[in-house]
XYZ file of C-alpha atoms in Angstrom:
141
model
C -0.002 0.013 0.014
C 1.359 3.408 -0.845
C 1.573 6.069 1.850
C -1.531 8.150 2.310
C -3.840 5.777 0.437
C -6.654 3.992 2.238
C -6.458 0.225 2.238
C -9.198 -1.267 0.054
C -11.384 -4.029 1.504
C -13.939 -6.128 -0.376
C -16.327 -8.210 1.753
C -18.069 -11.108 0.034
C -21.001 -13.381 0.912
C -23.441 -15.266 -1.206
C -26.273 -12.721 -1.697
C -24.794 -9.406 -0.525
C -28.086 -9.261 1.386
C -27.186 -9.594 5.060
C -23.692 -10.573 6.235
C -21.525 -8.669 3.779
C -23.498 -5.427 3.810
C -23.649 -5.537 7.620
C -19.860 -6.112 7.705
C -19.355 -3.255 5.207
C -21.422 -0.863 7.270
C -19.807 -1.900 10.517
C -16.219 -1.658 9.282
C -16.846 1.628 7.588
C -18.422 3.010 10.795
C -15.983 1.573 13.308
C -12.739 2.052 11.393
C -13.415 5.619 10.372
C -11.466 6.598 7.270
C -8.782 3.941 7.540
C -10.307 1.761 4.784
C -12.303 2.021 1.611
C -14.867 -0.678 2.196
C -17.073 -2.382 -0.405
C -19.170 -5.492 -0.411
C -20.568 -7.848 -3.029
C -22.119 -11.231 -3.515
C -21.579 -14.213 -5.752
C -25.383 -14.391 -6.277
C -26.632 -10.935 -5.256
C -30.230 -10.385 -4.155
C -32.249 -7.783 -2.238
C -30.824 -6.506 1.063
C -32.700 -8.016 3.980
C -34.853 -5.490 5.864
C -33.676 -7.062 9.120
C -30.055 -6.220 8.226
C -31.083 -2.617 7.577
C -33.008 -2.486 10.892
C -30.305 -3.896 13.176
C -27.632 -1.602 11.802
C -30.008 1.358 12.082
C -30.119 0.497 15.834
C -26.394 1.432 15.875
C -26.879 4.602 13.812
C -25.587 2.948 10.598
C -27.724 3.514 7.487
C -27.852 0.658 5.003
C -31.130 1.759 3.421
C -29.410 2.871 0.183
C -27.207 -0.241 -0.101
C -27.338 -1.794 -3.586
C -26.433 -5.438 -3.791
C -23.545 -5.919 -6.211
C -22.117 -8.895 -8.018
C -18.438 -9.622 -7.333
C -17.830 -9.343 -11.071
C -18.349 -5.588 -10.768
C -14.957 -5.478 -9.055
C -13.038 -7.671 -11.490
C -9.576 -6.330 -12.158
C -9.647 -3.871 -9.271
C -6.934 -3.787 -6.629
C -7.853 -4.732 -3.054
C -5.594 -5.069 -0.063
C -8.032 -7.492 1.564
C -10.861 -9.715 0.447
C -12.948 -10.984 3.348
C -15.269 -13.892 2.728
C -17.955 -14.217 5.399
C -19.611 -17.431 4.257
C -18.326 -20.752 2.979
C -20.132 -20.449 -0.399
C -18.419 -17.142 -1.153
C -15.042 -18.621 -0.248
C -15.630 -21.622 -2.508
C -16.712 -19.471 -5.462
C -14.610 -16.400 -4.878
C -12.734 -15.273 -7.979
C -8.954 -15.197 -7.870
C -7.462 -11.842 -6.915
C -3.890 -10.666 -7.517
C -1.206 -12.181 -5.309
C -0.798 -8.995 -3.243
C -4.448 -9.291 -2.129
C -4.794 -10.944 1.255
C -7.857 -13.186 1.335
C -9.286 -13.948 4.793
C -12.196 -16.258 5.566
C -14.511 -16.435 8.503
C -17.956 -18.023 8.084
C -20.939 -16.546 9.836
C -24.369 -18.234 9.975
C -26.786 -16.749 7.457
C -29.345 -14.965 9.660
C -31.755 -14.815 6.675
C -32.372 -18.571 6.850
C -33.656 -18.392 10.430
C -37.445 -19.008 10.677
C -39.588 -17.465 13.376
C -41.470 -14.354 14.237
C -40.198 -10.936 13.204
C -38.770 -10.394 16.698
C -37.013 -13.797 16.672
C -35.508 -13.019 13.241
C -34.348 -9.608 14.433
C -32.738 -11.213 17.446
C -30.862 -13.608 15.130
C -29.711 -10.683 12.964
C -28.541 -8.784 16.064
C -26.549 -11.871 17.179
C -24.834 -12.201 13.772
C -24.299 -8.388 13.636
C -22.541 -8.472 16.993
C -20.421 -11.504 15.998
C -19.315 -9.715 12.832
C -18.540 -6.559 14.772
C -16.412 -8.460 17.288
C -14.555 -10.200 14.466
C -13.904 -6.915 12.634
C -12.574 -5.195 15.770
C -9.425 -7.311 15.322
C -9.083 -6.334 11.631
C -6.638 -6.272 10.024
C -5.022 -9.319 11.549
C -1.275 -9.500 12.081
C 0.521 -10.859 9.011
């Protein structure tokens, strides 16, 4: 990384609907201007309203998040690519050698059945797990 430039981080999950947009919002919020943070999916779909709601509880606005396909970032330089689900890790495109790819799988909160309050509780749990994980980012080499 050249001096004065923000490190670029791409966060990937399957749909870019819950885990990766929550991680993008959390890292952007908690790390300040240290990183340029983006997220995408390998099969993008609509952002889950529960993800928007549980980040709004922290003052983080995801309401304008547009799910993106990882191919939108083909050929771009990233310092880190974080995969937050096993499917994204298995289907993640190859990035240049200088890109550090890091994997940590989080349960997909969107697959959890139950009442709205039970689903929100699951999203909060995953949000908090992702936040705790990102607090140690970037890891030591």
